[in-house]
Amino acid sequence: MKIKMILPALTEAKSPYWRPIKYSLFPPLGLATLAAYCSPEDDITLQDEHVETLNIEDEPDLVIIQVYITNAFRAYGIADHYRAKGCYVCLGGLHVSSLPDEAMPHADSIFIGPGEDTFPQFLQDFKEKRAQKIYTNKQRSIETIPPVRRDLIKRNLYLVPNSIVVSRGCPHHCDFCYKDAFFEGGKSFYTQRVDAALAEIERLPGRHLYFLDDHLLGNKKFSGALFEGMRGMNRVFQGASTIDAILRGDLIEQAARAGMRSVFVGFETLSEANLTQSNKKQNMGKDYRQAIQRLHDLGIMINGSFVFGLDEDRKDVFKKTVDWAVSSGLTTATFHVLTPYPGTRLFKDMQQAGRILHHNWDLYDTRQVVYKTVGLSAEELKEGYDWAYRSFYSWSNIFKASVQHDNLRHIIKHFAYAGGWKKFEPLWNFIIKTKGLNKMLPLLESILSKVNKKQDQPMTPFPAIA
């Protein structure tokens, strides 16, 4: 059987402001995971439109399309194209789970929620010519999940081909989080077996790993055993955590010993009232500075995430946030305009209050204002968001943030990582076009190498830059 798996490009990835490097980081593991359930005799093609031109002139027997909110219209168009050819089309993913009635007219079958139990059942039903219209996830377990079909991934097209996922979901339930609709009606956080996760890591070549898990430190027992098993593997890795997990116990120290060198942290807001509004309990009452110092003492760089447009935000929120991020020595920052995704509590509340402006999903990219604001005008919010990125990634602020560290090697790492990520766009574009992106991996591994504080001498603070 000929099977085509497609990740359509997100709308923002095709905009004039597209940063090709941002969408050339990780392979589409969701589709490669589903492919592992197919028969070895199946002829499978997996295409990620972010890194390659999509071929839609073929006529596979089965087409599987992964749908996010800002690729939804593109995904529906591709689905309609293949259905007109007589191909059987399946749609799944976050957006389909959030709005199944919207997706249904464009598919022969849709999948609601995770597909580890429903996709194998569908394949059996399809072969027996009795496939159902809707498959809804019921079982929440990845303990016996087969190895990802990495042979289908075009590794040379990605900066970080060794992306990996060892858990599903998140133990927390923030009002604006897109994942809650996907995991509705069952366990919202569960993990792989430790031995299976370690075996998957062993199969990956090279040193660098990027854990795409929403919360790598979300299960202390699992994560502790995973990090212990990784010691001695000579890996360097990046992942995501919450403030409370960083401050609780010694799990972050275990992660550092196993090779963690960079962590994504959802600070989101400096306002306690905004945290309460967003139900972000894992940040409430927590000492952000203490968590940051703990990470820096371990030589772990920080990518901080922030959301603008929460109801308590005023005009000064942008400068306050940027100044705080710089003075805290955050290596990189990701800013977002608050976006009410369908299926979230935020969307339901705003819909009931008449605050949703439209359902043009192409604009739900966390860079546009799609709701009626409070405290800030839509123009002030958009302008402030754009300013925050320009300001944080100015050369002067990259330098100021770098010299917050107390040893030379960490300062150099910070400056190289932040500057390289944001300040050399033409070079990244050239490397991508010449298909040399994978050759940059040794440089990334070098930048992420361990900072040994016993060997590095403390630095005299640099004078402030005007």
mmCIF file of C-alpha atoms in Angstrom, residues 73-456:
data_model
loop_
_atom_site.group_PDB
_atom_site.id
_atom_site.type_symbol
_atom_site.label_atom_id
_atom_site.label_comp_id
_atom_site.label_asym_id
_atom_site.label_seq_id
_atom_site.Cartn_x
_atom_site.Cartn_y
_atom_site.Cartn_z
ATOM 1 C CA PHE A 73 -6.653 25.978 5.607
ATOM 2 C CA ARG A 74 -3.592 24.728 3.745
ATOM 3 C CA ALA A 75 -4.182 21.213 5.112
ATOM 4 C CA TYR A 76 -7.840 21.276 4.031
ATOM 5 C CA GLY A 77 -6.841 22.359 0.525
ATOM 6 C CA ILE A 78 -4.339 19.517 0.215
ATOM 7 C CA ALA A 79 -6.903 17.064 1.584
ATOM 8 C CA ASP A 80 -9.547 18.204 -0.914
ATOM 9 C CA HIS A 81 -7.002 17.886 -3.741
ATOM 10 C CA TYR A 82 -6.193 14.266 -2.900
ATOM 11 C CA ARG A 83 -9.814 13.309 -2.277
ATOM 12 C CA ALA A 84 -10.718 14.642 -5.730
ATOM 13 C CA LYS A 85 -8.187 12.148 -7.076
ATOM 14 C CA GLY A 86 -9.886 9.295 -5.261
ATOM 15 C CA CYS A 87 -7.274 8.943 -2.503
ATOM 16 C CA TYR A 88 -8.403 8.096 1.029
ATOM 17 C CA VAL A 89 -7.541 11.051 3.286
ATOM 18 C CA CYS A 90 -7.111 11.149 7.070
ATOM 19 C CA LEU A 91 -6.756 14.303 9.175
ATOM 20 C CA GLY A 92 -5.462 14.451 12.735
ATOM 21 C CA GLY A 93 -3.579 16.703 15.102
ATOM 22 C CA LEU A 94 -4.259 19.499 17.554
ATOM 23 C CA HIS A 95 -6.631 21.510 15.376
ATOM 24 C CA VAL A 96 -8.715 18.522 14.318
ATOM 25 C CA SER A 97 -9.141 17.535 17.960
ATOM 26 C CA SER A 98 -10.196 21.093 18.809
ATOM 27 C CA LEU A 99 -12.642 21.514 15.896
ATOM 28 C CA PRO A 100 -13.606 18.086 14.520
ATOM 29 C CA ASP A 101 -16.784 19.371 12.853
ATOM 30 C CA GLU A 102 -14.732 21.853 10.834
ATOM 31 C CA ALA A 103 -12.251 19.200 9.692
ATOM 32 C CA MET A 104 -14.735 16.443 8.916
ATOM 33 C CA PRO A 105 -15.915 17.647 5.464
ATOM 34 C CA HIS A 106 -12.321 17.540 4.222
ATOM 35 C CA ALA A 107 -11.497 13.972 5.279
ATOM 36 C CA ASP A 108 -12.627 10.398 4.933
ATOM 37 C CA SER A 109 -11.506 9.750 8.528
ATOM 38 C CA ILE A 110 -10.475 12.065 11.329
ATOM 39 C CA PHE A 111 -8.587 11.354 14.540
ATOM 40 C CA ILE A 112 -9.430 13.039 17.827
ATOM 41 C CA GLY A 113 -6.682 13.050 20.442
ATOM 42 C CA PRO A 114 -3.459 11.010 20.433
ATOM 43 C CA GLY A 115 -3.317 8.262 17.828
ATOM 44 C CA GLU A 116 -1.362 5.488 19.547
ATOM 45 C CA ASP A 117 -4.479 3.346 19.987
ATOM 46 C CA THR A 118 -6.695 4.614 17.153
ATOM 47 C CA PHE A 119 -4.243 4.629 14.243
ATOM 48 C CA PRO A 120 -3.404 0.897 14.432
ATOM 49 C CA GLN A 121 -7.139 0.207 14.643
ATOM 50 C CA PHE A 122 -7.771 2.401 11.624
ATOM 51 C CA LEU A 123 -5.102 0.604 9.576
ATOM 52 C CA GLN A 124 -6.773 -2.713 10.309
ATOM 53 C CA ASP A 125 -10.211 -1.300 9.475
ATOM 54 C CA PHE A 126 -8.915 0.286 6.265
ATOM 55 C CA LYS A 127 -7.433 -2.980 5.019
ATOM 56 C CA GLU A 128 -10.736 -4.673 5.749
ATOM 57 C CA LYS A 129 -12.629 -1.870 3.940
ATOM 58 C CA ARG A 130 -14.630 -0.867 6.999
ATOM 59 C CA ALA A 131 -12.859 2.327 8.079
ATOM 60 C CA GLN A 132 -14.865 4.631 10.352
ATOM 61 C CA LYS A 133 -15.421 8.361 9.918
ATOM 62 C CA ILE A 134 -14.246 9.293 13.416
ATOM 63 C CA TYR A 135 -11.615 7.677 15.622
ATOM 64 C CA THR A 136 -11.498 8.965 19.203
ATOM 65 C CA ASN A 137 -8.598 8.175 21.499
ATOM 66 C CA LYS A 138 -9.473 6.143 24.593
ATOM 67 C CA GLN A 139 -6.262 4.571 25.868
ATOM 68 C CA ARG A 140 -3.450 6.791 27.164
ATOM 69 C CA SER A 141 -0.210 4.834 27.162
ATOM 70 C CA ILE A 142 3.060 4.901 25.223
ATOM 71 C CA GLU A 143 4.774 2.160 27.204
ATOM 72 C CA THR A 144 4.752 -0.218 24.233
ATOM 73 C CA ILE A 145 5.079 2.348 21.464
ATOM 74 C CA PRO A 146 7.262 1.095 18.556
ATOM 75 C CA PRO A 147 10.462 2.953 17.611
ATOM 76 C CA VAL A 148 9.983 6.082 15.498
ATOM 77 C CA ARG A 149 10.465 5.501 11.751
ATOM 78 C CA ARG A 150 13.505 7.761 11.519
ATOM 79 C CA ASP A 151 14.435 6.228 8.178
ATOM 80 C CA LEU A 152 11.623 8.338 6.693
ATOM 81 C CA ILE A 153 13.118 11.590 8.004
ATOM 82 C CA LYS A 154 15.421 13.581 5.718
ATOM 83 C CA ARG A 155 18.007 14.335 8.400
ATOM 84 C CA ASN A 156 20.158 16.606 6.238
ATOM 85 C CA LEU A 157 17.352 19.185 6.013
ATOM 86 C CA TYR A 158 17.291 19.918 9.754
ATOM 87 C CA LEU A 159 19.656 21.636 12.149
ATOM 88 C CA VAL A 160 18.617 19.280 14.948
ATOM 89 C CA PRO A 161 17.726 15.898 13.405
ATOM 90 C CA ASN A 162 17.935 14.163 16.792
ATOM 91 C CA SER A 163 14.643 15.448 18.157
ATOM 92 C CA ILE A 164 12.975 13.053 20.555
ATOM 93 C CA VAL A 165 9.778 12.800 22.632
ATOM 94 C CA VAL A 166 9.590 10.558 25.696
ATOM 95 C CA SER A 167 6.281 11.741 27.180
ATOM 96 C CA ARG A 168 2.896 13.068 26.141
ATOM 97 C CA GLY A 169 1.203 16.239 27.328
ATOM 98 C CA CYS A 170 1.789 18.226 30.502
ATOM 99 C CA PRO A 171 0.664 17.834 34.135
ATOM 100 C CA HIS A 172 -0.409 21.501 34.241
ATOM 101 C CA HIS A 173 -3.471 23.159 32.716
ATOM 102 C CA CYS A 174 -2.832 26.775 31.739
ATOM 103 C CA ASP A 175 -5.926 28.484 30.311
ATOM 104 C CA PHE A 176 -4.202 29.470 27.064
ATOM 105 C CA CYS A 177 -2.488 26.124 26.379
ATOM 106 C CA TYR A 178 -3.311 24.517 23.016
ATOM 107 C CA LYS A 179 -2.701 20.973 24.298
ATOM 108 C CA ASP A 180 -5.612 20.654 26.723
ATOM 109 C CA ALA A 181 -8.184 20.020 23.978
ATOM 110 C CA PHE A 182 -5.934 17.326 22.504
ATOM 111 C CA PHE A 183 -5.763 15.416 25.791
ATOM 112 C CA GLU A 184 -9.326 16.058 26.940
ATOM 113 C CA GLY A 185 -11.193 13.128 28.463
ATOM 114 C CA GLY A 186 -8.263 11.133 29.856
ATOM 115 C CA LYS A 187 -4.733 11.308 31.212
ATOM 116 C CA SER A 188 -3.110 14.558 30.138
ATOM 117 C CA PHE A 189 0.446 13.519 30.985
ATOM 118 C CA TYR A 190 2.124 10.126 30.666
ATOM 119 C CA THR A 191 5.569 8.791 29.848
ATOM 120 C CA GLN A 192 7.420 6.122 27.931
ATOM 121 C CA ARG A 193 9.186 3.282 29.729
ATOM 122 C CA VAL A 194 12.627 4.426 30.835
ATOM 123 C CA ASP A 195 14.397 1.496 29.147
ATOM 124 C CA ALA A 196 12.573 2.177 25.866
ATOM 125 C CA ALA A 197 13.466 5.881 26.009
ATOM 126 C CA LEU A 198 17.125 5.069 26.676
ATOM 127 C CA ALA A 199 17.141 2.551 23.818
ATOM 128 C CA GLU A 200 15.774 5.242 21.484
ATOM 129 C CA ILE A 201 18.528 7.622 22.600
ATOM 130 C CA GLU A 202 21.169 4.947 22.033
ATOM 131 C CA ARG A 203 19.985 4.562 18.425
ATOM 132 C CA LEU A 204 20.532 8.242 17.640
ATOM 133 C CA PRO A 205 23.899 9.164 16.100
ATOM 134 C CA GLY A 206 26.052 12.051 17.272
ATOM 135 C CA ARG A 207 25.926 13.840 20.637
ATOM 136 C CA HIS A 208 23.135 16.404 20.484
ATOM 137 C CA LEU A 209 19.492 15.749 21.408
ATOM 138 C CA TYR A 210 16.494 18.046 21.537
ATOM 139 C CA PHE A 211 13.641 16.819 23.731
ATOM 140 C CA LEU A 212 10.392 18.179 22.306
ATOM 141 C CA ASP A 213 8.412 17.155 25.395
ATOM 142 C CA ASP A 214 6.189 19.885 26.817
ATOM 143 C CA HIS A 215 7.666 19.235 30.270
ATOM 144 C CA LEU A 216 10.746 16.999 30.400
ATOM 145 C CA LEU A 217 10.890 17.221 34.198
ATOM 146 C CA GLY A 218 7.157 16.637 34.662
ATOM 147 C CA ASN A 219 7.436 13.184 36.275
ATOM 148 C CA LYS A 220 10.194 13.125 38.901
ATOM 149 C CA LYS A 221 10.526 9.335 39.052
ATOM 150 C CA PHE A 222 10.669 8.896 35.275
ATOM 151 C CA SER A 223 12.928 11.885 34.608
ATOM 152 C CA GLY A 224 15.314 10.998 37.418
ATOM 153 C CA ALA A 225 15.709 7.445 36.081
ATOM 154 C CA LEU A 226 16.092 8.769 32.524
ATOM 155 C CA PHE A 227 18.830 11.220 33.500
ATOM 156 C CA GLU A 228 20.625 8.586 35.552
ATOM 157 C CA GLY A 229 20.552 6.239 32.554
ATOM 158 C CA MET A 230 21.932 8.993 30.302
ATOM 159 C CA ARG A 231 24.979 9.652 32.484
ATOM 160 C CA GLY A 232 28.047 8.434 30.686
ATOM 161 C CA MET A 233 26.412 8.641 27.242
ATOM 162 C CA ASN A 234 28.340 11.852 26.496
ATOM 163 C CA ARG A 235 25.192 13.615 25.276
ATOM 164 C CA VAL A 236 24.337 17.297 25.266
ATOM 165 C CA PHE A 237 20.642 18.105 25.178
ATOM 166 C CA GLN A 238 17.992 20.787 25.322
ATOM 167 C CA GLY A 239 14.482 20.521 26.712
ATOM 168 C CA ALA A 240 11.644 22.293 28.527
ATOM 169 C CA SER A 241 10.736 22.641 32.184
ATOM 170 C CA THR A 242 8.640 24.700 34.554
ATOM 171 C CA ILE A 243 9.794 27.016 37.320
ATOM 172 C CA ASP A 244 8.471 24.779 40.101
ATOM 173 C CA ALA A 245 10.286 21.694 38.751
ATOM 174 C CA ILE A 246 13.561 23.644 38.575
ATOM 175 C CA LEU A 247 13.204 24.768 42.192
ATOM 176 C CA ARG A 248 11.972 21.445 43.603
ATOM 177 C CA GLY A 249 14.427 18.783 44.770
ATOM 178 C CA ASP A 250 17.582 17.991 42.799
ATOM 179 C CA LEU A 251 16.067 16.935 39.470
ATOM 180 C CA ILE A 252 17.602 19.838 37.554
ATOM 181 C CA GLU A 253 21.032 18.906 38.937
ATOM 182 C CA GLN A 254 20.473 15.346 37.667
ATOM 183 C CA ALA A 255 19.531 16.782 34.268
ATOM 184 C CA ALA A 256 22.712 18.867 34.168
ATOM 185 C CA ARG A 257 24.867 15.855 35.045
ATOM 186 C CA ALA A 258 23.200 13.929 32.201
ATOM 187 C CA GLY A 259 24.019 16.692 29.697
ATOM 188 C CA MET A 260 21.281 19.329 29.811
ATOM 189 C CA ARG A 261 22.776 22.579 28.542
ATOM 190 C CA SER A 262 19.731 24.664 27.572
ATOM 191 C CA VAL A 263 16.169 24.789 28.877
ATOM 192 C CA PHE A 264 12.936 26.406 27.669
ATOM 193 C CA VAL A 265 11.065 27.975 30.598
ATOM 194 C CA GLY A 266 7.572 29.448 30.451
ATOM 195 C CA PHE A 267 7.866 32.561 32.627
ATOM 196 C CA GLU A 268 4.953 34.043 30.606
ATOM 197 C CA THR A 269 4.407 37.122 32.775
ATOM 198 C CA LEU A 270 5.935 39.036 35.688
ATOM 199 C CA SER A 271 2.456 39.820 37.052
ATOM 200 C CA GLU A 272 1.012 37.607 39.781
ATOM 201 C CA ALA A 273 -2.501 38.746 38.776
ATOM 202 C CA ASN A 274 -1.892 37.601 35.203
ATOM 203 C CA LEU A 275 -0.638 34.228 36.455
ATOM 204 C CA THR A 276 -3.848 33.831 38.436
ATOM 205 C CA GLN A 277 -5.967 34.804 35.422
ATOM 206 C CA SER A 278 -4.156 32.222 33.281
ATOM 207 C CA ASN A 279 -4.332 29.432 35.883
ATOM 208 C CA LYS A 280 -0.537 29.108 35.718
ATOM 209 C CA LYS A 281 -0.281 27.681 39.210
ATOM 210 C CA GLN A 282 3.193 26.243 38.684
ATOM 211 C CA ASN A 283 4.578 29.828 38.565
ATOM 212 C CA MET A 284 2.527 31.408 41.342
ATOM 213 C CA GLY A 285 4.582 32.533 44.301
ATOM 214 C CA LYS A 286 7.775 31.135 42.789
ATOM 215 C CA ASP A 287 11.087 32.991 42.879
ATOM 216 C CA TYR A 288 12.049 33.431 39.235
ATOM 217 C CA ARG A 289 15.476 34.821 40.132
ATOM 218 C CA GLN A 290 16.269 31.830 42.323
ATOM 219 C CA ALA A 291 15.397 29.438 39.494
ATOM 220 C CA ILE A 292 17.516 31.427 37.039
ATOM 221 C CA GLN A 293 20.500 31.474 39.403
ATOM 222 C CA ARG A 294 20.200 27.731 39.921
ATOM 223 C CA LEU A 295 20.263 27.126 36.171
ATOM 224 C CA HIS A 296 23.175 29.487 35.593
ATOM 225 C CA ASP A 297 25.170 27.869 38.413
ATOM 226 C CA LEU A 298 24.755 24.586 36.536
ATOM 227 C CA GLY A 299 25.862 26.140 33.249
ATOM 228 C CA ILE A 300 22.398 25.773 31.701
ATOM 229 C CA MET A 301 21.324 28.482 29.243
ATOM 230 C CA ILE A 302 17.724 29.716 29.370
ATOM 231 C CA ASN A 303 15.163 30.364 26.642
ATOM 232 C CA GLY A 304 12.429 32.337 28.390
ATOM 233 C CA SER A 305 8.868 32.437 27.059
ATOM 234 C CA PHE A 306 6.632 35.485 27.623
ATOM 235 C CA VAL A 307 3.034 36.337 26.703
ATOM 236 C CA PHE A 308 1.830 39.898 26.105
ATOM 237 C CA GLY A 309 -1.803 40.994 26.110
ATOM 238 C CA LEU A 310 -3.067 39.456 29.341
ATOM 239 C CA ASP A 311 -5.715 41.623 30.946
ATOM 240 C CA GLU A 312 -3.434 43.157 33.594
ATOM 241 C CA ASP A 313 -0.848 44.296 31.007
ATOM 242 C CA ARG A 314 -0.354 48.016 30.420
ATOM 243 C CA LYS A 315 1.937 50.067 28.149
ATOM 244 C CA ASP A 316 4.982 49.563 30.346
ATOM 245 C CA VAL A 317 4.825 45.735 30.201
ATOM 246 C CA PHE A 318 7.102 45.465 27.154
ATOM 247 C CA LYS A 319 10.018 47.465 28.533
ATOM 248 C CA LYS A 320 9.665 45.944 31.997
ATOM 249 C CA THR A 321 9.763 42.430 30.550
ATOM 250 C CA VAL A 322 12.712 43.043 28.238
ATOM 251 C CA ASP A 323 14.716 44.852 30.926
ATOM 252 C CA TRP A 324 14.035 42.016 33.363
ATOM 253 C CA ALA A 325 14.987 39.324 30.834
ATOM 254 C CA VAL A 326 18.231 41.099 29.963
ATOM 255 C CA SER A 327 19.190 41.796 33.587
ATOM 256 C CA SER A 328 18.420 38.151 34.406
ATOM 257 C CA GLY A 329 20.874 36.939 31.777
ATOM 258 C CA LEU A 330 18.348 34.981 29.694
ATOM 259 C CA THR A 331 20.155 33.687 26.616
ATOM 260 C CA THR A 332 17.141 33.820 24.311
ATOM 261 C CA ALA A 333 13.544 34.947 24.672
ATOM 262 C CA THR A 334 10.389 33.957 22.842
ATOM 263 C CA PHE A 335 7.611 36.552 22.929
ATOM 264 C CA HIS A 336 3.973 35.890 22.065
ATOM 265 C CA VAL A 337 0.809 37.897 21.609
ATOM 266 C CA LEU A 338 -1.846 36.168 23.713
ATOM 267 C CA THR A 339 -3.767 33.882 21.358
ATOM 268 C CA PRO A 340 -7.062 32.176 22.282
ATOM 269 C CA TYR A 341 -6.786 28.788 20.552
ATOM 270 C CA PRO A 342 -10.000 26.826 19.956
ATOM 271 C CA GLY A 343 -10.490 24.146 22.579
ATOM 272 C CA THR A 344 -8.816 26.130 25.361
ATOM 273 C CA ARG A 345 -10.530 27.631 28.387
ATOM 274 C CA LEU A 346 -9.293 31.029 27.234
ATOM 275 C CA PHE A 347 -11.081 30.678 23.900
ATOM 276 C CA LYS A 348 -14.325 29.573 25.566
ATOM 277 C CA ASP A 349 -14.238 32.459 28.030
ATOM 278 C CA MET A 350 -13.477 35.034 25.320
ATOM 279 C CA GLN A 351 -16.092 33.573 22.998
ATOM 280 C CA GLN A 352 -18.740 33.865 25.715
ATOM 281 C CA ALA A 353 -17.652 37.440 26.428
ATOM 282 C CA GLY A 354 -17.822 38.385 22.741
ATOM 283 C CA ARG A 355 -14.096 39.130 22.607
ATOM 284 C CA ILE A 356 -13.093 36.861 19.677
ATOM 285 C CA LEU A 357 -12.688 39.079 16.585
ATOM 286 C CA HIS A 358 -12.701 36.401 13.855
ATOM 287 C CA HIS A 359 -11.943 32.760 13.029
ATOM 288 C CA ASN A 360 -9.281 33.351 10.397
ATOM 289 C CA TRP A 361 -6.931 30.685 11.727
ATOM 290 C CA ASP A 362 -4.087 31.905 9.497
ATOM 291 C CA LEU A 363 -3.720 34.858 11.864
ATOM 292 C CA TYR A 364 -3.683 32.797 15.080
ATOM 293 C CA ASP A 365 0.130 32.712 15.000
ATOM 294 C CA THR A 366 0.856 34.480 18.355
ATOM 295 C CA ARG A 367 2.035 37.528 16.385
ATOM 296 C CA GLN A 368 -1.370 39.047 15.549
ATOM 297 C CA VAL A 369 -4.120 40.411 17.796
ATOM 298 C CA VAL A 370 -7.260 38.311 17.258
ATOM 299 C CA TYR A 371 -9.327 39.312 20.303
ATOM 300 C CA LYS A 372 -10.694 42.445 21.986
ATOM 301 C CA THR A 373 -7.985 43.645 24.318
ATOM 302 C CA VAL A 374 -8.176 45.067 27.842
ATOM 303 C CA GLY A 375 -5.667 47.596 29.173
ATOM 304 C CA LEU A 376 -3.872 47.931 25.835
ATOM 305 C CA SER A 377 -5.207 48.791 22.408
ATOM 306 C CA ALA A 378 -4.633 46.245 19.634
ATOM 307 C CA GLU A 379 -2.159 48.656 18.027
ATOM 308 C CA GLU A 380 -0.224 49.146 21.274
ATOM 309 C CA LEU A 381 -0.059 45.388 21.802
ATOM 310 C CA LYS A 382 1.229 44.644 18.315
ATOM 311 C CA GLU A 383 3.735 47.507 18.336
ATOM 312 C CA GLY A 384 4.965 46.563 21.812
ATOM 313 C CA TYR A 385 5.400 42.920 20.805
ATOM 314 C CA ASP A 386 7.466 43.894 17.754
ATOM 315 C CA TRP A 387 9.543 46.320 19.836
ATOM 316 C CA ALA A 388 10.273 43.654 22.469
ATOM 317 C CA TYR A 389 11.901 41.373 19.894
ATOM 318 C CA ARG A 390 13.952 44.197 18.373
ATOM 319 C CA SER A 391 15.078 45.424 21.766
ATOM 320 C CA PHE A 392 15.936 42.094 23.369
ATOM 321 C CA TYR A 393 17.971 40.980 20.350
ATOM 322 C CA SER A 394 19.798 44.277 19.825
ATOM 323 C CA TRP A 395 23.562 43.839 19.998
ATOM 324 C CA SER A 396 23.741 46.035 23.096
ATOM 325 C CA ASN A 397 21.184 43.935 24.985
ATOM 326 C CA ILE A 398 22.749 40.659 23.834
ATOM 327 C CA PHE A 399 26.006 41.937 25.356
ATOM 328 C CA LYS A 400 24.318 43.185 28.534
ATOM 329 C CA ALA A 401 22.614 39.835 29.067
ATOM 330 C CA SER A 402 25.843 37.939 28.345
ATOM 331 C CA VAL A 403 27.860 39.730 31.015
ATOM 332 C CA GLN A 404 25.334 38.861 33.729
ATOM 333 C CA HIS A 405 27.173 35.530 34.029
ATOM 334 C CA ASP A 406 30.097 35.209 36.402
ATOM 335 C CA ASN A 407 32.598 33.359 34.236
ATOM 336 C CA LEU A 408 34.124 34.012 30.858
ATOM 337 C CA ARG A 409 33.116 30.778 29.171
ATOM 338 C CA HIS A 410 29.431 31.233 29.963
ATOM 339 C CA ILE A 411 29.619 34.828 28.724
ATOM 340 C CA ILE A 412 31.116 33.693 25.420
ATOM 341 C CA LYS A 413 28.592 30.857 25.053
ATOM 342 C CA HIS A 414 25.692 33.204 25.708
ATOM 343 C CA PHE A 415 26.915 35.809 23.242
ATOM 344 C CA ALA A 416 27.621 33.227 20.517
ATOM 345 C CA TYR A 417 24.309 31.427 20.955
ATOM 346 C CA ALA A 418 22.062 34.513 21.083
ATOM 347 C CA GLY A 419 23.949 36.370 18.365
ATOM 348 C CA GLY A 420 24.180 33.345 16.104
ATOM 349 C CA TRP A 421 20.483 32.602 16.456
ATOM 350 C CA LYS A 422 19.204 36.076 15.609
ATOM 351 C CA LYS A 423 21.899 38.134 13.919
ATOM 352 C CA PHE A 424 23.105 36.053 10.985
ATOM 353 C CA GLU A 425 19.928 35.502 8.980
ATOM 354 C CA PRO A 426 21.575 35.739 5.499
ATOM 355 C CA LEU A 427 24.125 33.109 6.525
ATOM 356 C CA TRP A 428 21.424 30.752 7.824
ATOM 357 C CA ASN A 429 19.429 31.222 4.614
ATOM 358 C CA PHE A 430 22.503 30.418 2.495
ATOM 359 C CA ILE A 431 23.274 27.289 4.542
ATOM 360 C CA ILE A 432 19.681 26.084 4.202
ATOM 361 C CA LYS A 433 19.583 26.694 0.438
ATOM 362 C CA THR A 434 22.858 24.821 -0.052
ATOM 363 C CA LYS A 435 21.544 21.954 2.130
ATOM 364 C CA GLY A 436 24.424 22.296 4.558
ATOM 365 C CA LEU A 437 22.372 22.859 7.705
ATOM 366 C CA ASN A 438 23.320 19.536 9.298
ATOM 367 C CA LYS A 439 26.999 20.475 9.027
ATOM 368 C CA MET A 440 26.411 23.210 11.627
ATOM 369 C CA LEU A 441 25.588 20.652 14.319
ATOM 370 C CA PRO A 442 29.191 20.276 15.606
ATOM 371 C CA LEU A 443 29.284 24.059 16.154
ATOM 372 C CA LEU A 444 26.043 23.887 18.146
ATOM 373 C CA GLU A 445 27.411 20.997 20.207
ATOM 374 C CA SER A 446 30.553 23.010 20.911
ATOM 375 C CA ILE A 447 28.559 26.027 22.099
ATOM 376 C CA LEU A 448 26.465 23.752 24.322
ATOM 377 C CA SER A 449 29.507 22.071 25.881
ATOM 378 C CA LYS A 450 29.750 22.024 29.654
ATOM 379 C CA VAL A 451 30.779 25.086 31.619
ATOM 380 C CA ASN A 452 33.055 23.826 34.383
ATOM 381 C CA LYS A 453 32.904 26.470 37.114
ATOM 382 C CA LYS A 454 35.841 24.916 38.967
ATOM 383 C CA GLN A 455 38.095 25.651 36.016
ATOM 384 C CA ASP A 456 36.643 28.983 34.943
#
